[in-house]
Coordinates of C-alpha atoms and ligand atoms in Angstrom, one line a residue:
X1 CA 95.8 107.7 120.5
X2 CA 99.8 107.4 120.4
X3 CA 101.3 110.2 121.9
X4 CA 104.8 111.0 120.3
X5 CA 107.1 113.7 121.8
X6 CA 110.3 115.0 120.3
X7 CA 112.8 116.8 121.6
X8 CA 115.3 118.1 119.2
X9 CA 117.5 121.4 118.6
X10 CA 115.9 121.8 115.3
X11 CA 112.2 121.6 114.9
X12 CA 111.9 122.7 111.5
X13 CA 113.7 119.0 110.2
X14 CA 111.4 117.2 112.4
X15 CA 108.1 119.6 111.8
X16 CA 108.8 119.2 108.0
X17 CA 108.9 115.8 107.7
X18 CA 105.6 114.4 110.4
X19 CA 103.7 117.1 108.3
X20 CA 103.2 115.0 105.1
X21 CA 102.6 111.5 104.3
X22 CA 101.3 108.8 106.0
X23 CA 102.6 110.6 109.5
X24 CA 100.8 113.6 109.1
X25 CA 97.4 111.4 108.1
X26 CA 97.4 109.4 111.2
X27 CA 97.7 112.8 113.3
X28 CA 94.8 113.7 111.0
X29 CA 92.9 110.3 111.4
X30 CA 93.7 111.8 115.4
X31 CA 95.4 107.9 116.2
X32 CA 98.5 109.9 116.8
X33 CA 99.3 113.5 118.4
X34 CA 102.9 114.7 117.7
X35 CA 104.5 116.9 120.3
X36 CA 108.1 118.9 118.8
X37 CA 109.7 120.4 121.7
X38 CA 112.8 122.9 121.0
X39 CA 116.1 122.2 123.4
X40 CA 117.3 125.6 123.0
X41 CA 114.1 126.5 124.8
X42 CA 115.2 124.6 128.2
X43 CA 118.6 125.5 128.5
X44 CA 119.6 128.3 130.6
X45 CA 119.6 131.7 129.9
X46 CA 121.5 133.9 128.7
X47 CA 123.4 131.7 126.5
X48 CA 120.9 128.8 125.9
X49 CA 123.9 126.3 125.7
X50 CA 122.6 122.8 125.1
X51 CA 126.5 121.2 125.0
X52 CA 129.6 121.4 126.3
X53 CA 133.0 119.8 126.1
X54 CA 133.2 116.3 127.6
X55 CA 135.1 115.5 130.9
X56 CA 138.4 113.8 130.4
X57 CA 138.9 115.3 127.4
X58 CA 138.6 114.2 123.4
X59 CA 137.1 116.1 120.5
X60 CA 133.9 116.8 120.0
X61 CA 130.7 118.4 122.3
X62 CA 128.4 116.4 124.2
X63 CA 124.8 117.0 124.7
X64 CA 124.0 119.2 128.4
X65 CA 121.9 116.5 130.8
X66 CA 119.6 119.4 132.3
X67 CA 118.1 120.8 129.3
X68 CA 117.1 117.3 127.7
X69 CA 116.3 116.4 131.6
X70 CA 113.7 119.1 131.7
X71 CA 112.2 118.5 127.9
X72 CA 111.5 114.5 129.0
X73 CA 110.5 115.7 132.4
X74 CA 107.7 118.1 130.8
X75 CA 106.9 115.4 127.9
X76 CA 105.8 113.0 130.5
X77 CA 104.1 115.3 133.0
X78 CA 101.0 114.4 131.6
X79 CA 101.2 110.5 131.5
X80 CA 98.1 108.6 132.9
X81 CA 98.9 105.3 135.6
X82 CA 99.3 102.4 133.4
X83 CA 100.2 104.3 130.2
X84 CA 103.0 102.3 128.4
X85 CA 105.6 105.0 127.7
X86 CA 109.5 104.6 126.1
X87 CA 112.2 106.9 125.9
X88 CA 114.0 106.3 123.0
X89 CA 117.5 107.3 121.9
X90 CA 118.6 106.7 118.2
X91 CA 122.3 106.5 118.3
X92 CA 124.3 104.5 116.6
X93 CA 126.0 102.4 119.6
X94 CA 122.3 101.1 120.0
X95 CA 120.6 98.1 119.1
X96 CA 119.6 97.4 115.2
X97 CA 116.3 98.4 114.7
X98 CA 114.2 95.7 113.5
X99 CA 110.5 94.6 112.7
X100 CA 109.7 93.2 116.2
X101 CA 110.8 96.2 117.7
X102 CA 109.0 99.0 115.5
X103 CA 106.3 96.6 116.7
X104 CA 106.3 96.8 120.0
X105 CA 106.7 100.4 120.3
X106 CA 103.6 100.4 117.9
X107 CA 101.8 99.5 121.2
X108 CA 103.1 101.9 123.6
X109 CA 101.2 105.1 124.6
X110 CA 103.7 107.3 124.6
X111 CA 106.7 107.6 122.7
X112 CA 109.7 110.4 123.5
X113 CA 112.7 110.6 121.0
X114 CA 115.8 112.4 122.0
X115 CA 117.3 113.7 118.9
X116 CA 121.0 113.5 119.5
X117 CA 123.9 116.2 118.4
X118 CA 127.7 116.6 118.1
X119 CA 129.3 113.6 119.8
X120 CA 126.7 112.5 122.1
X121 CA 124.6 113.1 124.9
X122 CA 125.5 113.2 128.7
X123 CA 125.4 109.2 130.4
X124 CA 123.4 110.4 133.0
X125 CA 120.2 110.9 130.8
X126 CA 120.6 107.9 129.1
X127 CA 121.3 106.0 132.7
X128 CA 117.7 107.7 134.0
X129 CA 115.8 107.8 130.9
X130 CA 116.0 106.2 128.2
X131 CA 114.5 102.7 127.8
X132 CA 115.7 102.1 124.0
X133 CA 118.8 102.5 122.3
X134 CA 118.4 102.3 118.8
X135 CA 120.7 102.0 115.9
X136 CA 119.3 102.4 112.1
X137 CA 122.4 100.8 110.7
X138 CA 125.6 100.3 110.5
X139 CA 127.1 104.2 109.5
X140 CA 127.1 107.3 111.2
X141 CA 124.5 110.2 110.6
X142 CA 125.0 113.7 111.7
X143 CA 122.7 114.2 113.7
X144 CA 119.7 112.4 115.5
X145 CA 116.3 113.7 113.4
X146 CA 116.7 111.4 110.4
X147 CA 116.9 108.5 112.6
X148 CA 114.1 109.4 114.6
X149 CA 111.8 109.7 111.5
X150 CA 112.9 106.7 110.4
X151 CA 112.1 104.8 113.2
X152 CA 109.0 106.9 113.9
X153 CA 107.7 106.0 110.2
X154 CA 108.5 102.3 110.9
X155 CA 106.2 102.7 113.7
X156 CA 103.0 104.7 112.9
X157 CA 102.3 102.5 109.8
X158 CA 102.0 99.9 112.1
X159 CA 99.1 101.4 113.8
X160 CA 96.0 99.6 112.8
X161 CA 93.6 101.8 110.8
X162 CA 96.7 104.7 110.0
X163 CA 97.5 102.9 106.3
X164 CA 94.2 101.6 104.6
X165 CA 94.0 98.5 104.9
X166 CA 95.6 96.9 107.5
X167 CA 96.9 93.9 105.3
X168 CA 99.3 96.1 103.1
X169 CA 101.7 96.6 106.3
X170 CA 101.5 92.8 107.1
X171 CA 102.4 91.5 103.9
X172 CA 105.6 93.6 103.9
X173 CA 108.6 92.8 103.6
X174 CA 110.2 91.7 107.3
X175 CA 106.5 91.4 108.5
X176 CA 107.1 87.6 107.6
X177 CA 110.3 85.8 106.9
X178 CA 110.9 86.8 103.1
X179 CA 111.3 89.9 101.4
X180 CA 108.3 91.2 99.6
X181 CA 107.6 89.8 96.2
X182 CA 107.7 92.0 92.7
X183 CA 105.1 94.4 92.1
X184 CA 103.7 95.1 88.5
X185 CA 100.5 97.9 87.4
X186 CA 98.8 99.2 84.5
X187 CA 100.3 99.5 81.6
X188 CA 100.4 95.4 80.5
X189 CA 103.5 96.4 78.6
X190 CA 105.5 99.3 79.2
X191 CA 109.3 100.1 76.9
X192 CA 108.7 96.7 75.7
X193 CA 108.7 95.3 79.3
X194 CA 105.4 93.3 79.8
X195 CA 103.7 92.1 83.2
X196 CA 104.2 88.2 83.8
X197 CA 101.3 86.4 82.1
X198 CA 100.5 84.3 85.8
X199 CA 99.5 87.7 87.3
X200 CA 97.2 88.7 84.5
X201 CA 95.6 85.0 85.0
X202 CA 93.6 85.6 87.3
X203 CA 94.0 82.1 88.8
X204 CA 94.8 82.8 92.3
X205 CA 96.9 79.8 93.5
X206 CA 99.6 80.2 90.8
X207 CA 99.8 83.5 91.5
X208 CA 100.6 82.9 94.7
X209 CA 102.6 80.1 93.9
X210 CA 104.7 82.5 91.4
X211 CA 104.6 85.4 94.3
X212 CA 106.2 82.9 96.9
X213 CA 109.0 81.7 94.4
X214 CA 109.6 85.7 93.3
X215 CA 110.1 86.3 97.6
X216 CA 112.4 83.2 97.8
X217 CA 114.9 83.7 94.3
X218 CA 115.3 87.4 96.3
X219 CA 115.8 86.6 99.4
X220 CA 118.4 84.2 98.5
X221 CA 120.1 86.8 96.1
X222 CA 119.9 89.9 98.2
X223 CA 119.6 88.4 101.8
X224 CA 121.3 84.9 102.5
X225 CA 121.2 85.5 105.9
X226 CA 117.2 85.9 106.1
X227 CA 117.0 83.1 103.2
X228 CA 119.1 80.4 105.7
X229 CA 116.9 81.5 108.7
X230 CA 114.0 80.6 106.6
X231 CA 114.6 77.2 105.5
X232 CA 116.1 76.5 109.2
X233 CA 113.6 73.9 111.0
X234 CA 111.0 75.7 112.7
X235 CA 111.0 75.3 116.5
X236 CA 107.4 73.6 117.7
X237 CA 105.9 76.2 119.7
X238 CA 103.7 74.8 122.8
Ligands
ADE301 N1 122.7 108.8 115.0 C1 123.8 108.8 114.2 N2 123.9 107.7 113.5 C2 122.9 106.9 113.9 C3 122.5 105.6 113.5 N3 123.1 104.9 112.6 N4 121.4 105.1 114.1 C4 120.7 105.8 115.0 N5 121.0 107.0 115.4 C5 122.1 107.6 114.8

């Protein structure tokens, strides 16, 4: 069981998305056990500040080290020796999340997201803490939950046994080289759009054969990068 902890000045963004879905039935399946601790609640009283304004001046407020300190601090004063545990920041100076990495963390034991605010959060805490930068993209959000999610989503579908089979997350798009091929159901014709006649076949190698060409026309339309990489020679691996 994946324990996931996170720390966030607004547990009701966080609380309503891991309660449906696929993240809420691998906490039900009981492969993962989600933790949403409240900053406000470690910051000092009376005022409960969680920021302040930087040192050497600029706009915007920065994120206090001692309350996040203490929420990490309590979030890992359970962990077992051996357990594989990452501290993870999403922030947009990070490094692009890909595949590989929502794979790895798919194997750790313990995961701990610091949901960011205002301009950022104290060096200090990232300097200690955290063990992942991670960037979504390329553009700003406001605040650190929707990143989180993202990432966490990325992450818990990976878990063997949390989708049902196993197979439908490693023939995903990114899993391999190519993007996922097109997907067709019931009705055979729909608005005067029908299903291609290979997938109603039933002859399995052209409908791979038709499923590979489908992933490699939109790879090279949408993602020349990923479509290069592809037909790149392979290095031999020993
Ligand atoms: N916080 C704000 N923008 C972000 C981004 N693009 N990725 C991760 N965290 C963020």
């Amino acid at each position: 069981m994946i324990s996931v902890h996170l720390l966030t000045p607004f547990p009701d963004m966080v609380n309503a998305i891991i309660n449906e879905s696929i993240l809420k039935i691998a906490e039900k399946k009981e492969m993962v056990k989600y933790t949403v601790h409240n900053l406000f609640s470690y910051a000092d009283p009376p005022h409960h500040r969680i920021d302040d304004y930087p040192f050497g001046g600029g706009s915007g407020m920065i994120m206090k080290p001692e309350p996040l300190s203490r929420a990490i601090e309590e979030s890992t004063k359970d962990v077992n020796p051996g357990d594989r545990v990452r501290v993870i920041f999403p922030t947009p100076d990070g490094k692009v999340l890909s595949h590989a990495t929502s794979e790895e963390l798919s194997k750790a034991d313990r995961l701990i997201f610091i949901n960011g605010h205002y301009k950022g959060i104290d060096q200090r805490i990232r300097d200690r803490y955290v063990t992942d930068e991670i960037s979504i993209g390329d553009y700003v959000l406001t605040g650190g939950e929707l990143p989180t999610m993202v990432i966490l989503d990325t992450v818990i579908r990976l878990i063997p046994g949390v989708l049902n089979t196993y197979e439908s997350a490693e023939t995903d798009s990114f899993a391999n080289e190519l993007l996922d091929f097109a997907h067709y159901t019931r009705p055979e014709e729909f608005d005067g759009m029908i299903v291609p006649e290979i997938l109603l076949s039933g002859h399995h190698q052209k409908i791979a054969t038709w499923r590979l060409d489908n992933q490699l026309e939109k790879t090279k339309k949408n993602r020349p990068d990923l479509f290069k990489k592809y037909l790149e020679p392979k290095e031999e691996s020993e």
